[in-house]
Structures are given as structure tokens and as C-alpha cells.
């Protein structure tokens, strides 16, 4: 199967991907959805709508139709071109625009391919892009290398809860020391925040215990900590969780859709 790149005029991310494809001598057909490829893209989109993410800013480009399927956004498409499927789990469709790139997940991929993930980050940053990375606390050794090279402009740690409940949430063994190490590392990044997506299973006591661990690891009660409701229309349901967390992190707040 051939490669088809759906691009858009003025797309810096598309230019980065095309340069990588040229370096790899990878043949492809480009269709610019604002020019001669408009009708082709509309047809492709109508046939594959359920596989294409459309966010608040519209469709994220570049969009690559390749042997493994439909890939979207710079991290996922560039990872495929450079490393095939090795970085699955490390990358996803992003939502940030202009000079920012997200959709990069330190904890999501196979640590065996850490060197390849680092090379992906270097490639993106070398094109004058700023990187926002996410972690849930796993793979702290990789996070440490990322921070040592100053590859991340922002790091967001999605704290799933107290370390003791990670195995039940993820379905795998997790070393509590790694979660603690990641918390300490995140607080050393240029800009960071801690985030908890509060499911019905996560009690106020769990959130308070997590806040205490963050406070102890960072040595500050003013570490930014945000609670995100499962239902964005019901932020008030997290008031007990916020109160429990504020005993240890006084700036804890409930994240709204606009944050």
C-alpha cells in the first residue's frame, strides 16, 4: 500500500513530516485539502470520519494514510515514518497548535524503545517546536533523560491516585518508588502541573493521600494540583476531593473545560 499525505497550506507540522519522509526516501502522494486535493480529502474524510479526530480547532494535520491505517498529528505520523510501530503508546493525536506539540506520553510506550522516543523528541524540538509531555509516573528513567536534555517545555503528570491503587487501575504491577521518583522529577521541569482525573472509584481520602505524597516529594504545599471531573458539567461533585487535597496542597483546584 502506498502513502498518502493529507496536508494543509501553511502547516509547519506537515513540512516537518515531509522533510522526514524525504530523508527516509519514502514515496508518497500529497493532497492539500485547501488546494488541488480538496475534493480528494473531502471524499476521504466522508469515508473515514469515525477514524479522524476533529477537535475544537478543527482537524489536526498532518494526516497520513499508510500501511498501518490512518495516523493523525505530528507525533504519531512522524513516529511511524521514522520508527514504524515501535513508538506505539508513546504518541497520540495532539490538541496544541502554533509552536506547541503535545500527544507525547512518557509512560505509554515500551521502555525498550526509549532511545527512539528521545530521538523523536529531538527531531520535533530541532524544528523550533515546544513540547508538552505527559506521564502517569511510570518510566521515570526515561523522564529523567528527557529533562536532562531540556527536551520538555511543560510536563503534566496524570496522578492516577495513591501508588497502592495503580496495579488495580492499570492491570499490571507498578513500583511505588517509580511513582515517587516521577513526582520529584516533574517538579524539576521548567513548567509543570499535577492532574488527577477523578473517577467514581477515587475517594476524597485517596485524593488527599495523593496530595500529601506530592507535597512531601516536592517539599512545597504550593505545588499546582488540578482535579478533573469525569463529567465536565459536574465540577461541584469534586468539592469534597478538593477540600481533602487542600490540607496538603493549598492551591488545589478543579480544572474546568477552559483551562
Short mmCIF file of C-alpha atoms in Angstrom, two decimals:
data_model
loop_
_atom_site.label_atom_id
_atom_site.label_comp_id
_atom_site.label_asym_id
_atom_site.label_seq_id
_atom_site.Cartn_x
_atom_site.Cartn_y
_atom_site.Cartn_z
CA UNK A 1 0.00 0.00 0.00
CA UNK A 2 1.27 3.49 -0.82
CA UNK A 3 1.47 6.51 1.49
CA UNK A 4 -0.94 9.40 1.09
CA UNK A 5 -0.32 12.61 2.99
CA UNK A 6 -3.24 14.96 3.52
CA UNK A 7 -1.85 18.40 4.29
CA UNK A 8 -2.96 22.00 4.57
CA UNK A 9 -1.39 25.22 3.33
CA UNK A 10 0.98 26.82 5.85
CA UNK A 11 1.16 23.73 8.08
CA UNK A 12 4.56 23.66 9.82
CA UNK A 13 3.90 20.16 11.10
CA UNK A 14 3.27 18.96 7.54
CA UNK A 15 6.61 20.45 6.43
CA UNK A 16 8.42 18.62 9.24
CA UNK A 17 6.81 15.32 8.26
CA UNK A 18 7.57 15.82 4.55
CA UNK A 19 11.22 16.51 5.35
CA UNK A 20 11.42 13.26 7.33
CA UNK A 21 9.77 11.31 4.52
CA UNK A 22 12.26 12.78 2.06
CA UNK A 23 15.18 11.81 4.32
CA UNK A 24 13.83 8.26 4.50
CA UNK A 25 13.31 8.28 0.72
CA UNK A 26 9.71 7.29 1.33
CA UNK A 27 7.48 7.80 -1.70
CA UNK A 28 4.10 9.37 -1.06
CA UNK A 29 1.31 11.31 -2.71
CA UNK A 30 0.37 14.64 -1.17
CA UNK A 31 -3.12 16.09 -1.26
CA UNK A 32 -3.52 19.65 0.03
CA UNK A 33 -7.07 20.00 1.29
CA UNK A 34 -7.06 23.75 0.62
CA UNK A 35 -5.82 23.39 -2.96
CA UNK A 36 -5.88 20.71 -5.63
CA UNK A 37 -6.53 17.94 -3.08
CA UNK A 38 -9.70 19.45 -1.63
CA UNK A 39 -12.16 17.10 -3.29
CA UNK A 40 -10.00 14.05 -2.63
CA UNK A 41 -9.77 14.96 1.06
CA UNK A 42 -13.50 15.56 1.37
CA UNK A 43 -14.17 12.14 -0.11
CA UNK A 44 -11.55 10.51 2.14
CA UNK A 45 -12.95 12.27 5.21
CA UNK A 46 -16.55 11.27 4.47
CA UNK A 47 -15.46 7.63 4.13
CA UNK A 48 -13.27 7.60 7.26
CA UNK A 49 -14.95 10.13 9.53
CA UNK A 50 -15.02 7.79 12.52
CA UNK A 51 -11.23 7.33 12.39
CA UNK A 52 -10.36 11.04 12.17
CA UNK A 53 -10.21 13.29 15.23
CA UNK A 54 -11.79 16.71 14.86
CA UNK A 55 -11.08 18.98 17.84
CA UNK A 56 -12.08 22.49 18.82
CA UNK A 57 -9.57 23.90 16.29
CA UNK A 58 -10.70 21.56 13.53
CA UNK A 59 -8.88 18.56 12.06
CA UNK A 60 -5.32 18.09 13.22
CA UNK A 61 -2.84 17.87 10.34
CA UNK A 62 -0.77 16.19 9.02
CA UNK A 63 -2.96 13.21 8.30
CA UNK A 64 -1.23 10.14 6.90
CA UNK A 65 -2.89 7.16 5.25
CA UNK A 66 -0.29 4.42 5.41
CA UNK A 67 0.07 0.62 5.69
CA UNK A 68 -0.89 0.61 9.38
CA UNK A 69 -4.00 2.72 8.84
CA UNK A 70 -4.84 6.39 9.37
CA UNK A 71 -2.45 8.39 11.55
CA UNK A 72 -3.00 11.97 12.58
CA UNK A 73 -0.92 14.78 14.10
CA UNK A 74 2.83 15.27 14.05
CA UNK A 75 3.92 12.87 16.85
CA UNK A 76 2.02 9.85 15.52
CA UNK A 77 2.82 10.39 11.84
CA UNK A 78 6.47 11.26 12.41
CA UNK A 79 6.94 8.28 14.75
CA UNK A 80 5.55 5.97 12.07
CA UNK A 81 7.80 7.38 9.35
CA UNK A 82 10.95 7.25 11.49
CA UNK A 83 10.40 4.15 13.62
CA UNK A 84 7.47 2.19 12.19
CA UNK A 85 5.28 0.94 15.07
CA UNK A 86 7.98 0.93 17.77
CA UNK A 87 6.63 4.05 19.45
CA UNK A 88 3.01 2.95 19.71
CA UNK A 89 1.79 4.09 23.11
CA UNK A 90 4.25 6.96 23.29
CA UNK A 91 2.31 9.09 20.79
CA UNK A 92 -1.25 10.13 20.05
CA UNK A 93 -3.22 12.89 18.30
CA UNK A 94 -2.43 16.22 19.92
CA UNK A 95 -4.53 19.32 20.52
CA UNK A 96 -1.99 22.16 20.89
CA UNK A 97 -1.21 24.47 17.99
CA UNK A 98 1.25 27.03 16.63
CA UNK A 99 4.70 26.23 18.03
CA UNK A 100 3.42 23.73 20.61
CA UNK A 101 3.23 19.94 20.25
CA UNK A 102 1.51 17.54 22.64
CA UNK A 103 0.28 13.96 22.30
CA UNK A 104 3.57 12.70 23.80
CA UNK A 105 3.29 10.14 26.60
CA UNK A 106 6.36 9.14 28.61
CA UNK A 107 4.60 6.26 30.35
CA UNK A 108 2.62 4.85 27.45
CA UNK A 109 5.20 3.02 25.37
CA UNK A 110 7.73 0.22 25.67
CA UNK A 111 10.81 1.43 27.63
CA UNK A 112 12.94 -0.76 25.36
CA UNK A 113 12.46 1.91 22.68
CA UNK A 114 13.37 4.84 24.93
CA UNK A 115 16.25 5.86 22.66
CA UNK A 116 13.92 6.06 19.67
CA UNK A 117 11.41 8.15 21.61
CA UNK A 118 14.17 10.53 22.63
CA UNK A 119 15.23 10.85 19.01
CA UNK A 120 11.63 11.67 18.06
CA UNK A 121 11.55 14.44 20.67
CA UNK A 122 14.90 15.80 19.46
CA UNK A 123 13.65 15.87 15.88
CA UNK A 124 10.50 17.78 16.80
CA UNK A 125 12.29 20.25 19.05
CA UNK A 126 15.02 20.88 16.47
CA UNK A 127 12.29 22.33 14.27
CA UNK A 128 11.66 25.12 16.80
CA UNK A 129 8.67 23.42 18.40
CA UNK A 130 7.90 23.37 22.12
CA UNK A 131 6.98 20.05 23.68
CA UNK A 132 4.32 19.29 26.27
CA UNK A 133 4.74 15.78 27.67
CA UNK A 134 2.52 13.67 29.89
CA UNK A 135 3.38 10.95 32.38
CA UNK A 136 1.42 8.85 34.84
CA UNK A 137 4.55 8.07 36.85
CA UNK A 138 5.85 5.02 35.02
CA UNK A 139 9.15 5.09 33.10
CA UNK A 140 10.84 7.65 35.39
CA UNK A 141 14.27 6.79 33.94
CA UNK A 142 13.07 7.99 30.54
CA UNK A 143 11.60 11.16 32.04
CA UNK A 144 14.91 11.86 33.72
CA UNK A 145 16.73 11.63 30.40
CA UNK A 146 14.19 13.91 28.74
CA UNK A 147 14.63 16.57 31.41
CA UNK A 148 18.43 16.22 31.33
CA UNK A 149 18.35 17.17 27.64
CA UNK A 150 15.87 20.01 28.23
CA UNK A 151 13.51 18.50 25.67
CA UNK A 152 10.27 19.29 27.53
CA UNK A 153 8.89 22.78 27.97
CA UNK A 154 5.93 21.53 30.02
CA UNK A 155 5.34 18.25 31.85
CA UNK A 156 1.92 17.18 33.08
CA UNK A 157 1.73 14.28 35.50
CA UNK A 158 -1.59 12.47 35.49
CA UNK A 159 -1.61 11.09 39.02
CA UNK A 160 -3.95 8.11 38.95
CA UNK A 161 -4.23 8.05 42.74
CA UNK A 162 -2.13 6.68 45.60
CA UNK A 163 0.62 4.37 44.32
CA UNK A 164 -1.01 1.41 46.07
CA UNK A 165 -4.02 1.50 43.69
CA UNK A 166 -2.01 1.79 40.45
CA UNK A 167 -1.89 -2.01 39.87
CA UNK A 168 -5.67 -2.34 40.07
CA UNK A 169 -6.19 0.63 37.74
CA UNK A 170 -3.60 -0.41 35.15
CA UNK A 171 -3.84 -4.18 35.44
CA UNK A 172 -0.10 -4.56 35.99
CA UNK A 173 2.46 -4.36 38.76
CA UNK A 174 3.80 -0.86 39.42
CA UNK A 175 6.73 0.02 41.64
CA UNK A 176 5.59 2.73 44.12
CA UNK A 177 9.16 4.07 44.18
CA UNK A 178 8.87 4.89 40.48
CA UNK A 179 5.74 6.98 41.06
CA UNK A 180 7.53 8.86 43.83
CA UNK A 181 10.59 9.40 41.63
CA UNK A 182 8.44 10.76 38.80
CA UNK A 183 6.75 13.25 41.12
CA UNK A 184 10.15 14.55 42.19
CA UNK A 185 11.34 14.76 38.57
CA UNK A 186 8.24 16.54 37.29
CA UNK A 187 8.71 19.29 39.86
CA UNK A 188 12.15 19.98 38.34
CA UNK A 189 10.81 20.65 34.82
CA UNK A 190 10.61 24.24 33.50
CA UNK A 191 6.82 24.28 33.83
CA UNK A 192 4.60 21.57 35.23
CA UNK A 193 1.36 20.64 36.90
CA UNK A 194 -0.13 17.60 38.56
CA UNK A 195 -3.54 16.44 37.39
CA UNK A 196 -5.97 13.86 38.72
CA UNK A 197 -8.86 12.59 36.63
CA UNK A 198 -11.28 11.79 39.42
CA UNK A 199 -13.28 8.65 38.67
CA UNK A 200 -16.09 7.44 40.94
CA UNK A 201 -13.63 4.93 42.40
CA UNK A 202 -11.25 7.68 43.59
CA UNK A 203 -12.41 8.84 47.03
CA UNK A 204 -11.66 12.17 48.71
CA UNK A 205 -9.35 10.27 51.05
CA UNK A 206 -7.44 8.87 48.04
CA UNK A 207 -7.07 12.37 46.58
CA UNK A 208 -5.93 13.71 49.93
CA UNK A 209 -3.35 10.93 50.28
CA UNK A 210 -2.05 11.68 46.79
CA UNK A 211 -1.79 15.39 47.57
CA UNK A 212 0.19 14.56 50.69
CA UNK A 213 2.65 12.45 48.68
CA UNK A 214 3.09 15.26 46.13
CA UNK A 215 3.65 17.81 48.88
CA UNK A 216 6.24 15.61 50.58
CA UNK A 217 8.04 14.81 47.31
CA UNK A 218 8.20 18.40 46.10
CA UNK A 219 8.76 19.97 49.52
CA UNK A 220 6.03 22.53 48.86
CA UNK A 221 2.38 22.99 49.76
CA UNK A 222 2.00 25.30 46.74
CA UNK A 223 2.62 22.73 44.02
CA UNK A 224 -0.06 23.12 41.30
CA UNK A 225 -2.59 20.29 41.52
CA UNK A 226 -5.76 20.10 39.45
CA UNK A 227 -8.73 17.78 39.77
CA UNK A 228 -10.57 16.95 36.57
CA UNK A 229 -14.15 15.63 36.80
CA UNK A 230 -15.23 12.73 34.62
CA UNK A 231 -18.31 14.78 33.74
CA UNK A 232 -17.17 18.35 32.96
CA UNK A 233 -20.71 19.54 33.64
CA UNK A 234 -20.50 18.49 37.28
CA UNK A 235 -17.36 20.09 38.75
CA UNK A 236 -19.20 20.63 42.03
CA UNK A 237 -19.06 16.89 42.70
CA UNK A 238 -15.35 17.26 43.40
CA UNK A 239 -15.63 19.81 46.20
CA UNK A 240 -15.03 17.14 48.91
CA UNK A 241 -11.97 15.92 46.98
CA UNK A 242 -10.62 19.46 46.69
CA UNK A 243 -11.06 20.06 50.41
CA UNK A 244 -9.18 16.84 51.22
CA UNK A 245 -6.32 17.79 48.89
CA UNK A 246 -6.04 21.37 50.15
CA UNK A 247 -4.94 20.10 53.55
CA UNK A 248 -1.61 19.35 51.85
CA UNK A 249 -1.63 21.40 48.62
CA UNK A 250 -3.30 24.75 49.21
CA UNK A 251 -3.53 25.63 45.51
CA UNK A 252 -5.54 22.56 44.56
CA UNK A 253 -8.35 23.48 42.19
CA UNK A 254 -10.93 21.87 39.95
CA UNK A 255 -9.97 22.02 36.29
CA UNK A 256 -12.68 23.35 34.00
CA UNK A 257 -13.09 22.82 30.28
CA UNK A 258 -11.48 26.19 29.51
CA UNK A 259 -8.27 25.52 31.47
#
